[in-house]
């Protein structure tokens, strides 16, 4: 008699087993197929194209009625198996039917994980697993709002599918970037950009707190920051758990999944299992490629030959039209690994290879994945790449030939090849501009606009100049920011503004960074440019700051710190002095010094004590003096009309007002001010970045002084009549400096580049421009005019202490 | 044989940052890179003992806060023209926790 095979679950894995069985030995078994879903095998992974409307359900059915009839498979769809009795070798269906088997194959797949938030059982809260879920989502259209929890593969496919139907979709993701298990920050940035272009709202680092309902139906998702996201449907796509309940009840060995050996046999020799429900050699599975290998082995085992399942490298692609991404292998940095990074900002392409022992072990790609199979092959076969290392990142087309000479390549370009994407300028137009007399980059830019916008084609334009002019053209060696990029600071600032780049990964990608995450030279500059240009959007990154600005204190040569509280305009009180003295005693401060900036420095404070000493100084009303910052330092004053027989205006009062307006602001380099009460200039105002000298008729404002490595006298900007106008001019010039100067240029250096006339034309002569600058300055100060010491002392004190103390424990 | 001990949650160390652990023989800096790997090094630059934990972390290197030597987190070697090396210790991440090799810590303590 033919042996009886019962299969539980008509899924992707068991479907493959059926095919192998009926191909290789039709009739070897009398097969009965149970499926809890009321249908047979279909291509589950194609539910996403069904959702987005690119395919219909009928197109993704893999086995139809005719197929089962042909293969003589008894189908019991819509029937769940309730129990397995391994001693009697029977299964019990939900309706009570008991069927005997000789061999049993479990392919029950997995269950979507539902986060047990309050309200998760409301109507309209669904997972994304089967056709029913898909149909719920297909009902969403332009009148609906949907929230998807989970920014992984499934969540994003769900989001894109519903967005394609016109629904207003928000993705809520707990991690800092999308698809963090498959993508690095740079690729995730490009992906996010593409999704946002599709109208999807993406919220990363967002924690869900509760599902809110009305009349038993979901109405909104509440985040832990208090935001409510209204929705008609809430999709949770946060992970899967192997569906092992049946196997566990039957007493089979189960860990995270049902334990199987290399032949797909469970702890019972007559029971096999395949698919997402299994655990093999410690691993569980969530993609179909390995399931197909398992299916082949399971069929071999059932037919008496012996195959062997071996786990292989996996690769991931996202099935969202227009989001071309690929990820494979292990792409985390680790000991002994190296990165090769390639970015083509114009095409939105990012490629990163991770190399270990001369083999590629991981790859992440976005934008152009045409070569992904080739790279995947290198990973899988552990190919030795030492011979092609230099050109590896460019893909298979570049292997074998000799490395190309970039100039020869440019010379070979046709006249209609586009060089400048922003302005649509072709090589021919640049050649014409050169023929008409433009013999350097500036002139080409001025006459043809080429490289005038984002600047990324600057190198190409220079190459066209070199090819056309031959020896008459000397390639300029413009100093780039650092080894991570070929761009200059000026290029970078232009890109950040013109392309609206508001995050570091955005800059790294769009400006073609050559390293994965910058270095100690470019990151502080970038951090400043981003917060100066986008004070509201960009969040300051402490890890991209030099230690002094990260810990709001000056590091000393022995690793201790100095603490300088603000003394507004150089004025203090007996109470403040007492508090400083108490703090010096309490924290055993070795040196107390009066600085050159009219205030008191506590030198030699231990890093661990910083939050405490700050809290004490805060309690006495003092705040950080920013003696460590590329930002406002001091406003020195003299005694002025209060006491001095020559004083013409209240220089002390104006100095205090200026300091209270400007404090906390970040600038390209440090910013020092002084206000003197008369031209005798006791506050040394004419060697400060911005100096004010009071005269009978008003206030002379001058800028660009210095008294450090360079000693310079300031240049007059203007004279104004009132304190209010003085403050406005100072704010405006500070903002202009902040928006335009190169990082680490003091005002005098910047002024020498742009010219005092240009500054006067904006800040003094153009009232509207001055007002706009003042307004932008105030917007930024709404975020930054606050005491970092208070914030760190209350919220981040812990980070100043050792993360563990093993000195006592290890002594035993 | 390495015997791993649990030091702290990975999240206690900022990405591209470091924290120190006190041991009987001075501080060890535990670094976390942008890609969430961890490295443990003596918290003293080979140049003039600058506190490396306070440096800027980039890729798999840290720049010393005192005079900008760049130190490899993997080997402890100074990069580029500078010469010197600082001791490194086995460290790894498991289930969101940072683990360090206990034997070395004990050795430091009794040394
Ligand atoms: C504490 C103080 C010296 C003092 O005891 O008086 C001081 C101390 C330092 N100065 Fe200064 N400067 C101090 C007033 C000055 C002055 C005088 C002034 O502000 O009127 C100048 C000349 C004026 C000027 O800036 O043009 C001054 C010109 C410099 C320079 C040269 C800047 C330049 O562009 O040439 C540097 C180097 C730099 O910033 O790159 C510098 C850098 C430094 C640093 C931060 C060096 C460093 O990076 O570690 C010193 C920190 C010492 C420490 O261990 O904490 N310090 N420094 C003064 C703090 C003033 C305050 O209350 O905030
Ligand atoms: C929307 C979506 C998109 C995906 N995209 C991709 C992709 O692009 N690439 C990729 O590799 N993978 C993708 N996957 C994952 C892939 O679909 C799964 O890995 C695969 O379907 C798992 O196959 P399986 O046979 O183990 O389980 P399933 O296909 O889930 O089949 C299990 C079946 O068993 C039934 N069952 C469970 N318990 C019982 C019971 N007690 N009695 C009877 N029947 C039972 C279930 O109803 C189900 O029909 C995607 C998944 C989804 C949901
Ligand atoms: S003058 Fe030189 S030594 Fe003195 S505080 Fe300034 S930077 Fe330090
Ligand atoms: S102490 Fe580290 S660079 Fe000098």
CSV table of C-alpha atoms in Angstrom, one decimal, chain A residues 10 35-42 57 68 77-78 130-132 135:
chain,number,residue,atom,x,y,z
A,10,UNK,CA,0.6,25.0,2.4
A,35,UNK,CA,-3.7,24.6,5.3
A,36,UNK,CA,-5.2,26.9,7.9
A,37,UNK,CA,-5.6,29.6,5.3
A,38,UNK,CA,-8.6,28.9,3.1
A,39,UNK,CA,-6.5,28.5,-0.1
A,40,UNK,CA,-3.6,26.6,-1.5
A,41,UNK,CA,0.0,27.5,-2.1
A,42,UNK,CA,0.7,31.0,-3.4
A,57,UNK,CA,-3.8,37.7,-6.5
A,68,UNK,CA,-3.3,19.5,-7.1
A,77,UNK,CA,-7.8,24.1,2.8
A,78,UNK,CA,-9.2,26.3,5.5
A,130,UNK,CA,-1.4,36.8,4.5
A,131,UNK,CA,-3.9,37.7,1.9
A,132,UNK,CA,-6.5,38.8,4.5
A,135,UNK,CA,-6.9,43.0,1.5
